[in-house]
Tab-separated table of C-alpha atoms in Angstrom:
chain	number	residue	atom	x	y	z
S	1487	UNK	CA	102.035	-46.146	-12.140
S	1488	UNK	CA	99.061	-44.726	-14.014
S	1489	UNK	CA	99.056	-40.796	-14.438
S	1490	UNK	CA	95.442	-39.532	-13.663
S	1491	UNK	CA	93.914	-37.522	-16.814
S	1492	UNK	CA	92.183	-34.177	-15.661
S	1493	UNK	CA	89.366	-33.597	-18.106
S	1494	UNK	CA	88.630	-29.742	-17.773
S	1495	UNK	CA	84.844	-28.910	-18.927
S	1496	UNK	CA	83.610	-25.295	-19.856
S	1497	UNK	CA	80.035	-24.624	-17.835
S	1498	UNK	CA	78.090	-22.284	-19.746
S	1499	UNK	CA	75.809	-20.140	-17.714
S	1500	UNK	CA	72.103	-20.881	-19.139
S	1501	UNK	CA	70.475	-17.306	-19.125
S	1502	UNK	CA	66.980	-17.975	-17.706
S	1503	UNK	CA	63.787	-17.022	-19.942
S	1504	UNK	CA	62.265	-15.196	-16.669
S	1505	UNK	CA	65.576	-12.974	-17.115
S	1506	UNK	CA	63.497	-10.530	-19.697
S	1507	UNK	CA	60.524	-9.631	-18.949
S	1508	UNK	CA	57.508	-7.023	-20.427
S	1509	UNK	CA	58.670	-4.035	-17.845
S	1510	UNK	CA	62.062	-2.759	-17.204
S	1511	UNK	CA	64.515	0.219	-16.023
S	1512	UNK	CA	66.295	2.454	-18.350
S	1513	UNK	CA	69.287	3.909	-16.867
S	1514	UNK	CA	71.027	6.972	-18.975
S	1515	UNK	CA	74.267	8.470	-17.542
S	1516	UNK	CA	75.355	11.366	-19.502
S	1517	UNK	CA	78.389	12.854	-18.678
S	1518	UNK	CA	80.429	15.531	-20.785
S	1519	UNK	CA	82.192	13.363	-22.726
S	1520	UNK	CA	79.820	10.352	-23.513
S	1521	UNK	CA	76.135	8.945	-22.967
S	1522	UNK	CA	75.705	5.578	-21.275
S	1523	UNK	CA	73.043	3.388	-21.450
S	1524	UNK	CA	71.901	0.723	-19.249
S	1525	UNK	CA	68.632	-1.454	-18.912
S	1526	UNK	CA	67.636	-3.655	-16.029
S	1527	UNK	CA	64.808	-5.499	-15.195
S	1528	UNK	CA	63.196	-4.739	-11.667
S	1529	UNK	CA	65.483	-7.151	-9.955
S	1530	UNK	CA	68.354	-5.074	-11.436
S	1531	UNK	CA	69.842	-7.612	-13.524
S	1532	UNK	CA	71.315	-6.066	-16.781
S	1533	UNK	CA	69.439	-6.838	-19.797
S	1534	UNK	CA	71.334	-4.754	-22.193
S	1535	UNK	CA	73.603	-1.670	-22.563
S	1536	UNK	CA	75.167	0.621	-24.825
S	1537	UNK	CA	76.747	3.850	-25.163
S	1538	UNK	CA	78.237	6.784	-27.784
S	1539	UNK	CA	81.522	5.303	-28.150
S	1540	UNK	CA	80.038	1.760	-28.383
S	1541	UNK	CA	78.075	2.822	-31.548
S	1542	UNK	CA	81.462	3.830	-33.220
S	1543	UNK	CA	81.865	7.448	-32.501
S	1544	UNK	CA	85.247	8.975	-31.317
S	1545	UNK	CA	86.497	11.997	-29.473
S	1546	UNK	CA	84.066	14.955	-29.236
S	1547	UNK	CA	81.337	13.131	-31.828
S	1548	UNK	CA	80.668	10.928	-28.487
S	1549	UNK	CA	79.403	13.821	-26.794
S	1550	UNK	CA	76.632	14.700	-29.025
S	1551	UNK	CA	72.739	14.312	-28.693
S	1552	UNK	CA	73.100	12.471	-32.104
S	1553	UNK	CA	75.665	10.029	-30.693
S	1554	UNK	CA	72.753	9.509	-27.744
S	1555	UNK	CA	70.003	8.936	-29.368
S	1556	UNK	CA	71.654	6.007	-31.820
S	1557	UNK	CA	72.587	4.675	-28.652
S	1558	UNK	CA	69.573	4.533	-27.267
S	1559	UNK	CA	68.015	3.394	-30.517
S	1560	UNK	CA	70.653	0.406	-30.416
S	1561	UNK	CA	70.063	-1.076	-27.629
S	1562	UNK	CA	65.968	-0.141	-27.423
S	1563	UNK	CA	65.558	-2.263	-30.658
S	1564	UNK	CA	67.138	-5.427	-29.357
S	1565	UNK	CA	65.048	-5.455	-25.973
S	1566	UNK	CA	62.184	-4.512	-27.709
S	1567	UNK	CA	62.374	-8.216	-29.730
S	1568	UNK	CA	62.959	-9.947	-26.188
S	1569	UNK	CA	59.230	-8.527	-25.441
S	1570	UNK	CA	60.270	-5.525	-23.442
S	1571	UNK	CA	57.452	-2.800	-23.737
S	1572	UNK	CA	57.195	-0.347	-20.582
S	1573	UNK	CA	59.964	1.169	-18.335
S	1574	UNK	CA	61.028	3.753	-15.956
S	1575	UNK	CA	63.806	5.862	-16.950
S	1576	UNK	CA	66.254	7.621	-14.541
S	1577	UNK	CA	68.601	10.434	-15.817
S	1578	UNK	CA	71.958	11.252	-13.949
S	1579	UNK	CA	74.391	13.799	-15.338
S	1580	UNK	CA	74.715	17.262	-17.106
S	1581	UNK	CA	75.913	16.023	-20.571
S	1582	UNK	CA	74.112	17.005	-23.524
S	1583	UNK	CA	72.463	13.623	-24.346
S	1584	UNK	CA	69.802	13.638	-21.444
S	1585	UNK	CA	66.960	14.821	-23.740
S	1586	UNK	CA	67.668	13.919	-26.766
S	1587	UNK	CA	67.804	9.636	-25.277
S	1588	UNK	CA	64.465	10.571	-23.516
S	1589	UNK	CA	62.798	11.633	-27.449
S	1590	UNK	CA	64.738	8.304	-28.320
S	1591	UNK	CA	63.018	5.951	-26.043
S	1592	UNK	CA	59.514	7.653	-27.325
S	1593	UNK	CA	60.210	6.939	-30.724
S	1594	UNK	CA	61.605	3.696	-30.114
S	1595	UNK	CA	57.982	2.563	-29.359
S	1596	UNK	CA	58.576	1.951	-25.108
S	1597	UNK	CA	56.219	3.041	-23.049
S	1598	UNK	CA	57.760	5.556	-20.566
S	1599	UNK	CA	55.969	4.958	-17.074
S	1600	UNK	CA	58.105	7.531	-15.180
S	1601	UNK	CA	61.034	9.759	-15.275
S	1602	UNK	CA	63.466	10.285	-12.408
S	1603	UNK	CA	66.225	12.476	-12.293
S	1604	UNK	CA	68.850	11.126	-10.129
S	1605	UNK	CA	71.960	13.183	-10.570
S	1606	UNK	CA	74.151	13.243	-7.153
S	1607	UNK	CA	73.675	16.972	-5.841
S	1608	UNK	CA	76.142	17.398	-3.028
S	1609	UNK	CA	74.848	19.402	0.493
S	1610	UNK	CA	77.900	21.538	0.670
S	1611	UNK	CA	79.901	18.984	0.102
S	1612	UNK	CA	83.823	19.770	-0.953
S	1613	UNK	CA	85.120	22.502	-3.066
S	1614	UNK	CA	83.791	22.669	-6.478
S	1615	UNK	CA	86.013	22.979	-9.481
S	1616	UNK	CA	86.835	26.382	-11.042
S	1617	UNK	CA	84.875	27.533	-13.870
S	1618	UNK	CA	85.894	27.420	-17.458
S	1619	UNK	CA	86.775	30.592	-18.773
S	1620	UNK	CA	87.240	30.301	-22.756
């Protein structure tokens, strides 16, 4: 009896060139501990991402405005090379990296079409956490 030899092949997904466009959306999630930046196209497909922790900052330095601006510059530099020119910016969260990341987008050469704050605000939901006393 002859044994069948099963060959396994790895299928690599080919990136569609239409995936990269001239217009995109930047989602900035700024928490008290980190700042996350995601750039998507209009369909919602992720084109690139970065964060303060991804840039090499650890601990409390992740939450600084400087770390947030470096994370924005990192991902913007990659995508400007791919042809991205204009963006809509969506900001979420109360962190320190909100304003500095917007300034970094403007200085990176991307043209900002609109800025929207999408921070979730409860309409009298569950009881809030107690205020921190220092």
